[in-house]
mmCIF file of C-alpha atoms in Angstrom:
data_model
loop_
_atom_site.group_PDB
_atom_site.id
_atom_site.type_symbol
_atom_site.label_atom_id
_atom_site.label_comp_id
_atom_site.label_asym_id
_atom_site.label_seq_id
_atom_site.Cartn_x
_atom_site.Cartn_y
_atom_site.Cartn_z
ATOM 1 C CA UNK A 1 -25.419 38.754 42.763
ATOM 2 C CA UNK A 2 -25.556 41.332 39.726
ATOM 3 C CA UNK A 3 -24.702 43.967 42.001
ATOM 4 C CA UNK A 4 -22.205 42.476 43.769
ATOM 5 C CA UNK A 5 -20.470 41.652 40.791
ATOM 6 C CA UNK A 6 -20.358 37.644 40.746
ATOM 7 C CA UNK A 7 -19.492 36.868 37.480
ATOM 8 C CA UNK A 8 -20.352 33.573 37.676
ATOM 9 C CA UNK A 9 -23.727 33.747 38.265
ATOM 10 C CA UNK A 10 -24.001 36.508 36.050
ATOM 11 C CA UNK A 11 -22.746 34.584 33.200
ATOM 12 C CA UNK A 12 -25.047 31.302 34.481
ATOM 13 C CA UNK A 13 -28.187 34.047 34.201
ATOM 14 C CA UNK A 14 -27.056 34.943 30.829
ATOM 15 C CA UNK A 15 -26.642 31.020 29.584
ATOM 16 C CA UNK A 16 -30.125 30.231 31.002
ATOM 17 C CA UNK A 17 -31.762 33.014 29.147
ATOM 18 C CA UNK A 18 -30.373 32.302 25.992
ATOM 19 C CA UNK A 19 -31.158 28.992 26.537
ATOM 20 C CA UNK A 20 -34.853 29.503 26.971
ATOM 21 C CA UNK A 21 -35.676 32.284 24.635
ATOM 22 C CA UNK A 22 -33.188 31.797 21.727
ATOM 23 C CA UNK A 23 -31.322 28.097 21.409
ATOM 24 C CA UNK A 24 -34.617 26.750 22.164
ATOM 25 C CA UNK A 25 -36.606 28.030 18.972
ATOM 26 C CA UNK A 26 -36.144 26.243 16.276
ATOM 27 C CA UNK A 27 -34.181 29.230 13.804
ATOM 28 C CA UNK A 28 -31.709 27.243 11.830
ATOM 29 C CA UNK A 29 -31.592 26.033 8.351
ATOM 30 C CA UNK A 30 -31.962 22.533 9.418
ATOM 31 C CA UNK A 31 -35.481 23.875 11.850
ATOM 32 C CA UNK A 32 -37.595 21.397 9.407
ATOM 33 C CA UNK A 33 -35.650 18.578 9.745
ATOM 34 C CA UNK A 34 -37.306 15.892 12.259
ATOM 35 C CA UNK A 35 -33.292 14.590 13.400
ATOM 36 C CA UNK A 36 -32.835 17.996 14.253
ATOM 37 C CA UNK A 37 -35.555 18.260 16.240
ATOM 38 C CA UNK A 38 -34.618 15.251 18.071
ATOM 39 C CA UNK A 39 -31.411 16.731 19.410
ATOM 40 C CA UNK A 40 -31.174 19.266 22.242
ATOM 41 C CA UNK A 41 -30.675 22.730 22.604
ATOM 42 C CA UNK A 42 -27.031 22.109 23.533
ATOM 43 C CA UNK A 43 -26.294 19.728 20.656
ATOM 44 C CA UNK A 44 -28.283 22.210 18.436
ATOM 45 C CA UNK A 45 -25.809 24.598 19.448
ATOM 46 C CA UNK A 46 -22.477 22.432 19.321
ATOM 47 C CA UNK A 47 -23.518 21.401 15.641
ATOM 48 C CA UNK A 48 -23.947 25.540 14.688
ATOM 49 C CA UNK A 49 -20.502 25.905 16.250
ATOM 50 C CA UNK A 50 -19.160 22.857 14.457
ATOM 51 C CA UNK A 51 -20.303 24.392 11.123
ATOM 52 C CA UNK A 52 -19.162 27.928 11.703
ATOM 53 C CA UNK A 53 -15.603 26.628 12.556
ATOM 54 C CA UNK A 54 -14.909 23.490 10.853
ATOM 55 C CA UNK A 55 -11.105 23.016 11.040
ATOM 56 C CA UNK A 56 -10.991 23.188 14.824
ATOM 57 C CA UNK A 57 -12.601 19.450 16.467
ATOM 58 C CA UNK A 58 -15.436 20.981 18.820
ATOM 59 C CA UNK A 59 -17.233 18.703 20.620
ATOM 60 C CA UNK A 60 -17.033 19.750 23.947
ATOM 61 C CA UNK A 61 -18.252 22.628 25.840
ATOM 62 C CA UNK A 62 -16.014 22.093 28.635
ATOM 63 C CA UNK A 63 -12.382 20.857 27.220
ATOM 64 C CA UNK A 64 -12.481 22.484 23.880
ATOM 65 C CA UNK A 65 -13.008 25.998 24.860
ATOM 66 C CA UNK A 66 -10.203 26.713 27.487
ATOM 67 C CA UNK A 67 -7.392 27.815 25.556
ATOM 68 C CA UNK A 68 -9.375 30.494 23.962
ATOM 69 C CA UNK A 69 -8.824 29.506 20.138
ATOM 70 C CA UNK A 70 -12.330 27.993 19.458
ATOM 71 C CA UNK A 71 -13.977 31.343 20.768
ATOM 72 C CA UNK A 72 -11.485 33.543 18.449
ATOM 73 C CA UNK A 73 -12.176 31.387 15.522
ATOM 74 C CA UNK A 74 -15.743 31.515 16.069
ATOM 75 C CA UNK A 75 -15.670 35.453 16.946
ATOM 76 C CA UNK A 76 -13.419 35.470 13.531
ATOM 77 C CA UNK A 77 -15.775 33.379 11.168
ATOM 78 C CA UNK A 78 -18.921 35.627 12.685
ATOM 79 C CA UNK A 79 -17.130 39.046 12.351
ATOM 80 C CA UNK A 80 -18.987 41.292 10.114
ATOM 81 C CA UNK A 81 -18.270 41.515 6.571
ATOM 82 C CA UNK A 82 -17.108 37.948 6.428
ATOM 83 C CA UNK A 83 -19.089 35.782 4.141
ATOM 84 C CA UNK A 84 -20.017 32.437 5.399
ATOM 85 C CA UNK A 85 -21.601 29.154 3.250
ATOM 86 C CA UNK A 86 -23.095 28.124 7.042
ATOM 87 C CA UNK A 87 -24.507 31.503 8.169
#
């Protein structure tokens, strides 16, 4: 699939390994808090996302990202140089 260029399973490789080796560890501020341990590694991630962008209403992987302005924010608010009270 790699070679052949399928993007989407590509990007579905990609998720899972994130996934596994980097959402999964607990390497946030809130890592000694026992709610936040409760929560999965998807809702881990939606509530980093939530803080990074906070005046755009994230809660949705699926609805929420397909016009594109949730990713710029986020690449925006993560750009070097920027200085961030959630980083």
């Amino acid at each position: 699939a790699i070679v052949d260029g399928n993007l989407k399973l590509i990007l579905g490789l990609i998720w899972t390994l994130i996934l596994h080796y980097s959402i999964s560890m607990p390497m946030w501020e809130d890592e000694g808090d026992e709610d936040a341990k409760k929560l999965t590694p998807k809702q881990r991630l939606l509530g980093w996302i939530q803080n990074k962008v906070p005046q755009l209403p994230i809660t949705n992987f699926h609805r929420d990202w397909r016009d594109g302005k949730a990713l710029g924010a986020l690449v925006d608010n993560c750009a070097p140089g920027r200085t961030s009270k959630s980083s």
